[in-house]
Tab-separated table of C-alpha atoms in Angstrom:
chain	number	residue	atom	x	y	z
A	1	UNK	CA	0.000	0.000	0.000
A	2	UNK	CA	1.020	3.381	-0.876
A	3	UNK	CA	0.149	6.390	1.698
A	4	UNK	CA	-0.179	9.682	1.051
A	5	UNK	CA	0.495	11.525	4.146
A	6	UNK	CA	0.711	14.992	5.439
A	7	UNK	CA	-0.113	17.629	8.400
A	8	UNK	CA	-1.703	20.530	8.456
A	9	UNK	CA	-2.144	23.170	11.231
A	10	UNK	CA	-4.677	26.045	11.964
A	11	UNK	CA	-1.892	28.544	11.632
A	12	UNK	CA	-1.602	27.338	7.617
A	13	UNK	CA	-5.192	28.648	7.199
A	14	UNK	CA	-5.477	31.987	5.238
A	15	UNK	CA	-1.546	32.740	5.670
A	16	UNK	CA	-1.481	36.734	6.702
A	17	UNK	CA	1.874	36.330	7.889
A	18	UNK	CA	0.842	39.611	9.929
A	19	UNK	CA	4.807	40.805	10.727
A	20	UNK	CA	5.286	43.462	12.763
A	21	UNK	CA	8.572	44.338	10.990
A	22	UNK	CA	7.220	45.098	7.782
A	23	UNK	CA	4.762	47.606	9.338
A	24	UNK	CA	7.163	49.920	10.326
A	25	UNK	CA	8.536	49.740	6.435
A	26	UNK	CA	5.472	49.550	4.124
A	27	UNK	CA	3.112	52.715	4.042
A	28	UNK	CA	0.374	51.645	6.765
A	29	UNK	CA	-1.571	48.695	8.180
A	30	UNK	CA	-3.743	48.909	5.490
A	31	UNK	CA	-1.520	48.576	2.723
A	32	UNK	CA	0.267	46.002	4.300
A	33	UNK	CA	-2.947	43.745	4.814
A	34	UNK	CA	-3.894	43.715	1.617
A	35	UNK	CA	-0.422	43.380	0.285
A	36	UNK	CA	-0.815	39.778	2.090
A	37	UNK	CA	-3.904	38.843	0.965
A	38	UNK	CA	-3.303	39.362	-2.744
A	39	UNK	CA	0.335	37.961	-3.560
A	40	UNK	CA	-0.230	34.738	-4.831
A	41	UNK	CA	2.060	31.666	-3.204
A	42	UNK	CA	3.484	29.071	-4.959
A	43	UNK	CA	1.677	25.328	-5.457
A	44	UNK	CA	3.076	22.947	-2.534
A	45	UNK	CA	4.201	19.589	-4.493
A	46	UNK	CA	3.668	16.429	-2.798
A	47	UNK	CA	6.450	15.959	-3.563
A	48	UNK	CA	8.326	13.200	-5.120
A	49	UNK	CA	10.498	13.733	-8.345
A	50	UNK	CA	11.399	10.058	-8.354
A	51	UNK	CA	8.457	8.734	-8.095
A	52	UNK	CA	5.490	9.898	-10.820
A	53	UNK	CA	3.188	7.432	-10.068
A	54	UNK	CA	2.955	9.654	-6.646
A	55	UNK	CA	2.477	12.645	-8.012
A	56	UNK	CA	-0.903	11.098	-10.611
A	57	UNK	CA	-2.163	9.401	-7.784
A	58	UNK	CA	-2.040	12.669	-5.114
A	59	UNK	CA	-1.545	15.738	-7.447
A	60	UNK	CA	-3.932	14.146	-10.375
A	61	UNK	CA	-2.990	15.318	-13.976
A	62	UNK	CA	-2.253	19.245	-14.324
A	63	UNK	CA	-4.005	20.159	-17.117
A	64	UNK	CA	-3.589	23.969	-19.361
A	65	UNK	CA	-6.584	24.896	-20.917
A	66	UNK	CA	-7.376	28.022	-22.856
A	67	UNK	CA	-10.198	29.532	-25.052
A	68	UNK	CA	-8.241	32.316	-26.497
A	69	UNK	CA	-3.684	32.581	-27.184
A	70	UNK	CA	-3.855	34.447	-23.962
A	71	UNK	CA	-6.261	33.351	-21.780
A	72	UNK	CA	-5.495	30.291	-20.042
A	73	UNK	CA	-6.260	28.201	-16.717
A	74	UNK	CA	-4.428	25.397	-14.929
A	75	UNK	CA	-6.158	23.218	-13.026
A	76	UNK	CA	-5.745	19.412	-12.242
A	77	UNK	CA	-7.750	16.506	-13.004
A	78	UNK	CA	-8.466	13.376	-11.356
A	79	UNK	CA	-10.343	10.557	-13.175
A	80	UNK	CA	-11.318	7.486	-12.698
A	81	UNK	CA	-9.310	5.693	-14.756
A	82	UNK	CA	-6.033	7.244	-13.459
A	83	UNK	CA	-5.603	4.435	-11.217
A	84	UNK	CA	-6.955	1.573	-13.317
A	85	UNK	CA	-3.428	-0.024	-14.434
A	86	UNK	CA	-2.251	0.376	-10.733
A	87	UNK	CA	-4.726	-1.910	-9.390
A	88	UNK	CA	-4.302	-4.326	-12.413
A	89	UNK	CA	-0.784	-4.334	-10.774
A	90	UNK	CA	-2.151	-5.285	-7.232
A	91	UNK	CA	-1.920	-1.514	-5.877
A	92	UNK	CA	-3.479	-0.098	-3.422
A	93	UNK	CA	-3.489	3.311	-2.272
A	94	UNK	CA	-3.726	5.135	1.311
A	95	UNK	CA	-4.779	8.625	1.926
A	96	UNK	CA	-3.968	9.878	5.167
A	97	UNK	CA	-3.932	13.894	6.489
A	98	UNK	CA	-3.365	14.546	10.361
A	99	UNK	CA	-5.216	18.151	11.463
A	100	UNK	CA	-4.160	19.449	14.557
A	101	UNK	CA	-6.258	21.849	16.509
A	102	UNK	CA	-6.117	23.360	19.704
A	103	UNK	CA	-3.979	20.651	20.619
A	104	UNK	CA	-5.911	17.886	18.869
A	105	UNK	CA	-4.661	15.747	16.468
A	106	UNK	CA	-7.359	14.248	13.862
A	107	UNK	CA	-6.963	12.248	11.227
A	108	UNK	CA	-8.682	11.656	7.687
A	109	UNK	CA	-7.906	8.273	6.698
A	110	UNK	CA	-8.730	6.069	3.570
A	111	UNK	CA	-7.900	3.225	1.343
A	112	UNK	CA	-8.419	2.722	-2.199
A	113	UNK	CA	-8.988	-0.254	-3.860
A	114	UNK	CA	-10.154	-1.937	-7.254
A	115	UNK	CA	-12.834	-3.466	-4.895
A	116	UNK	CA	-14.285	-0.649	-2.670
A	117	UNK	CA	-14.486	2.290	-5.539
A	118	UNK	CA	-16.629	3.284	-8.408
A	119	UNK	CA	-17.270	0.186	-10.451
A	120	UNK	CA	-16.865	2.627	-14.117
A	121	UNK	CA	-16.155	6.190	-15.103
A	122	UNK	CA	-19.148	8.444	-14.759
A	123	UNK	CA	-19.737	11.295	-17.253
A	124	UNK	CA	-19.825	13.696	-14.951
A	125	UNK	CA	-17.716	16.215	-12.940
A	126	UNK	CA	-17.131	17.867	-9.770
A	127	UNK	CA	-15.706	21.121	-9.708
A	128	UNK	CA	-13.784	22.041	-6.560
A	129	UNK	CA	-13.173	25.497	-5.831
A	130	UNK	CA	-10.736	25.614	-2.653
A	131	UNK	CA	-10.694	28.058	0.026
A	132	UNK	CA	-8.231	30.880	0.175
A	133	UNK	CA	-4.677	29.891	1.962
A	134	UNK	CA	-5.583	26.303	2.720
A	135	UNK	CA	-2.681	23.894	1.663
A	136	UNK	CA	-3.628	22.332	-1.607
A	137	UNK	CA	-2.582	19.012	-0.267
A	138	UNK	CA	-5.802	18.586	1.045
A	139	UNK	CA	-7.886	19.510	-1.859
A	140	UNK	CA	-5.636	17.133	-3.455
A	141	UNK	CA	-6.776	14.391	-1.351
A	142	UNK	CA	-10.316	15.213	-1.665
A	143	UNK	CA	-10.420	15.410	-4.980
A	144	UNK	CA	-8.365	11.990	-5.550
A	145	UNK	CA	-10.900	10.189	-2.792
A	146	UNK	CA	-14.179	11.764	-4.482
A	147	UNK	CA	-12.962	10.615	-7.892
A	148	UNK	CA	-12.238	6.929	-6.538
A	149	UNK	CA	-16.165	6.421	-4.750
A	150	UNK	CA	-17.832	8.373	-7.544
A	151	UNK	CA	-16.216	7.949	-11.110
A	152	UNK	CA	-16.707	11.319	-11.504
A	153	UNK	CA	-13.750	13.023	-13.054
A	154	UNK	CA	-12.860	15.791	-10.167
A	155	UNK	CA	-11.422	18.941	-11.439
A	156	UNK	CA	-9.297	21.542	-8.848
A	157	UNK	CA	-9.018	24.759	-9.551
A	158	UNK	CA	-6.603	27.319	-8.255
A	159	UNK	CA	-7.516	28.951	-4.809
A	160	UNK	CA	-8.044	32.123	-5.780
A	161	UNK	CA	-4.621	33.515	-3.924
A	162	UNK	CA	-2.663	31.518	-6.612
A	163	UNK	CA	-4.163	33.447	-9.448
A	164	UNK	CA	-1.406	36.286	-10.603
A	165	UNK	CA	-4.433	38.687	-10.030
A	166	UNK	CA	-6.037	39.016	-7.301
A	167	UNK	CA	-9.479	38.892	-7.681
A	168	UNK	CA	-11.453	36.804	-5.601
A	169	UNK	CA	-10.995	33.361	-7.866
A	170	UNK	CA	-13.192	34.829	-10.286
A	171	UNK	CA	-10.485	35.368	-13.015
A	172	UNK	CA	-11.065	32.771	-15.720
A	173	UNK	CA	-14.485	31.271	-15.153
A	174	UNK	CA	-15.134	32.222	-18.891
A	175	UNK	CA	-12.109	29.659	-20.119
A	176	UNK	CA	-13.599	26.982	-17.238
A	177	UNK	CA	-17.010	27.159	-19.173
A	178	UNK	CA	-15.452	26.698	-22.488
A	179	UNK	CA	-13.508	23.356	-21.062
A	180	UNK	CA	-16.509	22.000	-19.644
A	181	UNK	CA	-18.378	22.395	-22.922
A	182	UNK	CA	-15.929	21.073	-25.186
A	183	UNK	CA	-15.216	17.871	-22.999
A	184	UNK	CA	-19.116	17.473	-22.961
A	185	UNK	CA	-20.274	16.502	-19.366
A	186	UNK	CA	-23.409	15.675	-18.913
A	187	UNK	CA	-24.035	16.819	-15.560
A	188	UNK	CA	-21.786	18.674	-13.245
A	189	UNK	CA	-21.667	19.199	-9.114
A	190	UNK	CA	-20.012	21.876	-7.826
A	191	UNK	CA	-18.542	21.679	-4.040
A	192	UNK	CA	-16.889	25.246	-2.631
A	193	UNK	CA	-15.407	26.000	0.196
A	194	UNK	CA	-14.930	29.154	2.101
A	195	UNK	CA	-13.840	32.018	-0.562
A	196	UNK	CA	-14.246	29.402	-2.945
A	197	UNK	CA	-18.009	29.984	-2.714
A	198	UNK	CA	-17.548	33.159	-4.894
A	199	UNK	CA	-16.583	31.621	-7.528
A	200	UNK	CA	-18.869	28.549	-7.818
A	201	UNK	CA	-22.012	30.496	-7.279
A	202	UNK	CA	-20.999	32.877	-10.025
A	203	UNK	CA	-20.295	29.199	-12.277
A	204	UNK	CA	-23.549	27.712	-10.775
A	205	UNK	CA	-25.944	30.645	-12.598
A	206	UNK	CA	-23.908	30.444	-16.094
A	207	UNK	CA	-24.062	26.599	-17.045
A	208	UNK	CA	-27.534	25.449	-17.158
A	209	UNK	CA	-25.959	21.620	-16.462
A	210	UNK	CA	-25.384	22.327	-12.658
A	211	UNK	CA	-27.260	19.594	-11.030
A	212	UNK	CA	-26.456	20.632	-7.332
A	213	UNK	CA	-23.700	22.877	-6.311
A	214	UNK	CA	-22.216	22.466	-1.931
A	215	UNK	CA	-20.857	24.913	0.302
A	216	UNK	CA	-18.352	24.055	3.016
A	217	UNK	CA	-18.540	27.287	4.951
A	218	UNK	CA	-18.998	29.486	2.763
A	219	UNK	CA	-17.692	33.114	3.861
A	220	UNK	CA	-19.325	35.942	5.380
A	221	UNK	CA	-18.417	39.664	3.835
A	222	UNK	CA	-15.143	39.885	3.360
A	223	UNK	CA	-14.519	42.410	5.808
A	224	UNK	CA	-15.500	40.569	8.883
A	225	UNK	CA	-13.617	37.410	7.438
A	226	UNK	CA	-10.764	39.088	7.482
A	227	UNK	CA	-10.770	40.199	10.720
A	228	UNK	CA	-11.843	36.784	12.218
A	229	UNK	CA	-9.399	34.818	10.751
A	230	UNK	CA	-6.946	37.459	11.696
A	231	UNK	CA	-7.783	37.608	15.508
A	232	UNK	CA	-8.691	33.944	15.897
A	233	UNK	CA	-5.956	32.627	13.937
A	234	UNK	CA	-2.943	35.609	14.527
A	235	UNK	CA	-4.542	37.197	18.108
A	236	UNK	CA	-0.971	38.788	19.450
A	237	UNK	CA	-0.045	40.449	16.278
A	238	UNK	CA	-3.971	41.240	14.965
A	239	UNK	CA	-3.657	43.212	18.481
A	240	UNK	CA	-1.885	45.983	16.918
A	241	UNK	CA	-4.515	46.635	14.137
A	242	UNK	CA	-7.873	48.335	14.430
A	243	UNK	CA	-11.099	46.590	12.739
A	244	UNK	CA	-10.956	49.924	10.835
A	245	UNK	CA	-7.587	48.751	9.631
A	246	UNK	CA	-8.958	45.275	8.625
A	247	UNK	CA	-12.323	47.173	7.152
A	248	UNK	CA	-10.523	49.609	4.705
A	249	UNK	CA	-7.603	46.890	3.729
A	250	UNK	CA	-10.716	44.445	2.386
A	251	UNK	CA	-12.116	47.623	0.730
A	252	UNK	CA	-8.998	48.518	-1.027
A	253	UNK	CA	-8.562	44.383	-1.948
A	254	UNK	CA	-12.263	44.642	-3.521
A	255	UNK	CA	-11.591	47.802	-5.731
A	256	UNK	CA	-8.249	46.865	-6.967
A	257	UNK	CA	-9.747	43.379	-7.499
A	258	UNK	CA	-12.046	45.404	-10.151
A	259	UNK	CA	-14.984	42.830	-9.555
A	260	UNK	CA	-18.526	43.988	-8.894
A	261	UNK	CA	-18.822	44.089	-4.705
A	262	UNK	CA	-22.174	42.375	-5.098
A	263	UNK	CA	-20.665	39.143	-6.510
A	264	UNK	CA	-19.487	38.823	-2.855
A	265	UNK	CA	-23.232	39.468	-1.296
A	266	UNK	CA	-23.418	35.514	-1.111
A	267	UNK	CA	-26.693	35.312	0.712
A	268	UNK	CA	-28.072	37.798	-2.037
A	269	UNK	CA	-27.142	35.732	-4.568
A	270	UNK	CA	-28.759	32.744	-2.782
A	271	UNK	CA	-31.965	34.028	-2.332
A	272	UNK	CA	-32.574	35.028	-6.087
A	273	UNK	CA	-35.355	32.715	-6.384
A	274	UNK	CA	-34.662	32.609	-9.762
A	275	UNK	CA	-31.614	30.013	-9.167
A	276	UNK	CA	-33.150	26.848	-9.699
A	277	UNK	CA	-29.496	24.886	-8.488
A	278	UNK	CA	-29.918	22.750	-5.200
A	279	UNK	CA	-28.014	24.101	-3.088
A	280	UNK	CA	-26.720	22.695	0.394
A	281	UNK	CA	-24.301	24.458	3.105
A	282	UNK	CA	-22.517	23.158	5.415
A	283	UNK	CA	-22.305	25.328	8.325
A	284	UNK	CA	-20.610	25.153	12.282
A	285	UNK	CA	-22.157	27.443	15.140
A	286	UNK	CA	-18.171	27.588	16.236
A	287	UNK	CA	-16.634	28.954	13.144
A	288	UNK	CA	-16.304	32.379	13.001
A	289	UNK	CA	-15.862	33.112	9.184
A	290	UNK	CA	-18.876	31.045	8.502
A	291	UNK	CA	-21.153	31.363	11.949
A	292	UNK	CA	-24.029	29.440	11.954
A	293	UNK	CA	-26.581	31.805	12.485
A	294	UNK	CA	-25.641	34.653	9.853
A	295	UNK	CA	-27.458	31.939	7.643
A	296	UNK	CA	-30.891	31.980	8.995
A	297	UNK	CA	-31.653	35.239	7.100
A	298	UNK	CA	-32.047	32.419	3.843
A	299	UNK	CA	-35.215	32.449	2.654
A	300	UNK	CA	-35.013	30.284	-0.601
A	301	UNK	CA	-36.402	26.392	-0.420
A	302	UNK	CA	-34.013	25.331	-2.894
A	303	UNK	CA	-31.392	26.058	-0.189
A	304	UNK	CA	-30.754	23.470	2.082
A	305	UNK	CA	-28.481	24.459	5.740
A	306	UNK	CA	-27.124	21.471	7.687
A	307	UNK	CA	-25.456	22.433	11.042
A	308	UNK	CA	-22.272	20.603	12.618
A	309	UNK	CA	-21.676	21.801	16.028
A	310	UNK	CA	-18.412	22.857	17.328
A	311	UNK	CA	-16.160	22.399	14.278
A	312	UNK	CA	-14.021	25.539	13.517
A	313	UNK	CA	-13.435	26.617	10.158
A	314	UNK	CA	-10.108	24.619	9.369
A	315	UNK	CA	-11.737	21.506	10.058
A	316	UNK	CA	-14.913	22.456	8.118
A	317	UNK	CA	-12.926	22.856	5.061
A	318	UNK	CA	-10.896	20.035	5.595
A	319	UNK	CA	-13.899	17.733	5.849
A	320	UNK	CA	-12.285	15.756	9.161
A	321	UNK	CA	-14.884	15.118	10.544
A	322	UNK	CA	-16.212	11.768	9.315
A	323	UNK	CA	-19.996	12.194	9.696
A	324	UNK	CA	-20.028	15.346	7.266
A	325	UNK	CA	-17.053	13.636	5.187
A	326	UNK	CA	-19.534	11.021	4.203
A	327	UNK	CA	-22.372	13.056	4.269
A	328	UNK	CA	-20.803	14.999	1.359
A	329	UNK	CA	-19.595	11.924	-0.647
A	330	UNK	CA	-23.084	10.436	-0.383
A	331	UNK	CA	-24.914	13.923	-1.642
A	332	UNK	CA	-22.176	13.695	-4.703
A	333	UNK	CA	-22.434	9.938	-5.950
């Protein structure tokens, strides 16, 4: 058995790197919050030069697409048939993460086989947008396990601080479309997480082939976000900036972004009753950049809210906790 195996911390989440150092050198808190928030960081590898099988089984297949010379995406891809020569071989494959929070350690643990998977390749796809900062070892992972259980070919897309622009992971949506056209799936799912939700609701409204999109905590305004990852998640340095610091920094992110500020109003956009896309949300009264309750205000019946108590947003997004892990698989088979 091969294992994929890695760690991940709550300080990974949405990496600020808040420094007091570079305060006293860039031209105000402002400026340098949302100099943080919009470089983009470079992909983490799984890592394994040696060995490509690795690298197909955990990383899937990147994959350059473009609908004009100069306007291209990279995403990865994870089929079905990927692994279909390994276990003709005998192989079998382990995925293992370990989350640690507040001093637990948690694990999300799996094997694949040629016996407990999808019997064939389904024509359809999941789209995974991933939340901002969040290693991309653990998308990886989920898309890799989804593709195994539901044949589905799984395609990751950038988090939208990997773009070269900042702007919210709404930068090539147009060239996704055009992919998903050409390679002719019949039906796609879309699951989000956190900022990730921008995106797929804007994707959900413009391909009339959506058969149910999920959100995994699916942020607030931006504003607030910020300054809830930044004091639950950096509380001795976010103690030398103001909310109003953290306030005009997201304001200054959204107008350089050049995106309409509405295309953030999430619960707006979900209670157009014109969106006929099922829609469920998976929400955690103890995580503050998705609270619980700032969802109650829904009023649409195609929206579904299920509630997990006491999970913070790191392990919302990482899906380690088993019930809601399967409950997720289950809503996308």
């Amino acid at each position: 058995m091969i294992n994929g195996n890695t760690t991940i911390t709550t300080k990974g989440i949405m990496r600020f790197i808040l420094c007091i150092f570079y305060i006293s050198v860039l031209s105000g808190c402002q400026s340098f919050i949302a100099y943080q928030i919009t470089q983009p960081v470079e992909e983490i590898s799984y890592g394994d030069p040696d060995d490509p099988m690795l690298n197909t089984v955990y990383e899937g297949i990147p994959h350059k697409t473009c609908n004009t010379t100069h306007n291209c995406i990279a995403v990865r891809i994870f089929s079905h048939n990927d692994l279909i020569e390994y276990f003709e071989q005998g192989e079998q494959f382990g995925i293992t993460f370990q989350l640690k929070s507040k001093e637990e350690l948690e694990t999300f643990e799996t094997a694949l086989t040629s016996i407990n998977g999808a019997k064939r390749k389904n024509d359809s796809a999941i789209i995974v947008f991933p939340g901002y900062g969040v290693s991309s070892l653990i998308y990886s992972f989920q898309a890799r396990w989804l593709s195994h259980f539901t044949g589905k070919d799984v395609i990751l897309m950038p988090a939208s601080n990997q773009y070269s622009e900042f702007k919210f992971g709404l930068n090539s949506l147009d060239v996704l479309k055009h992919f998903l056209n050409t390679n002719q799936y019949q039906q796609i799912d879309i699951l989000s997480y956190s900022m990730g939700s921008i995106a797929a609701m804007q994707l959900a409204k413009q391909m009339p082939n959506v058969n149910q999109q999920i959100m995994v905590a699916p942020m607030v305004h931006f504003d607030t976000a910020l300054m809830s990852v930044a004091k639950n998640y950096h509380p001795t340095i976010s103690y030398f900036f103001k909310d109003d610091d953290f306030k005009t920094a997201a304001k200054n992110v959204i107008h350089d972004s050049g995106i309409d500020e509405t295309q953030l109003d999430l619960i707006a956009r979900l209670n157009d009753k014109q969106s006929a896309n099922r829609t469920t949300l998976y929400v955690s009264n103890a995580d503050p950049i998705s609270p619980a309750d700032y969802w109650q205000a829904l009023q649409n019946k195609s929206v579904s809210i299920v509630h997990y108590s006491n999970l913070d947003h790191t392990r919302m997004v990482s899906l380690i906790n088993q019930a809601m892990r399967n409950e997720v698989l289950h809503r996308l088979m």
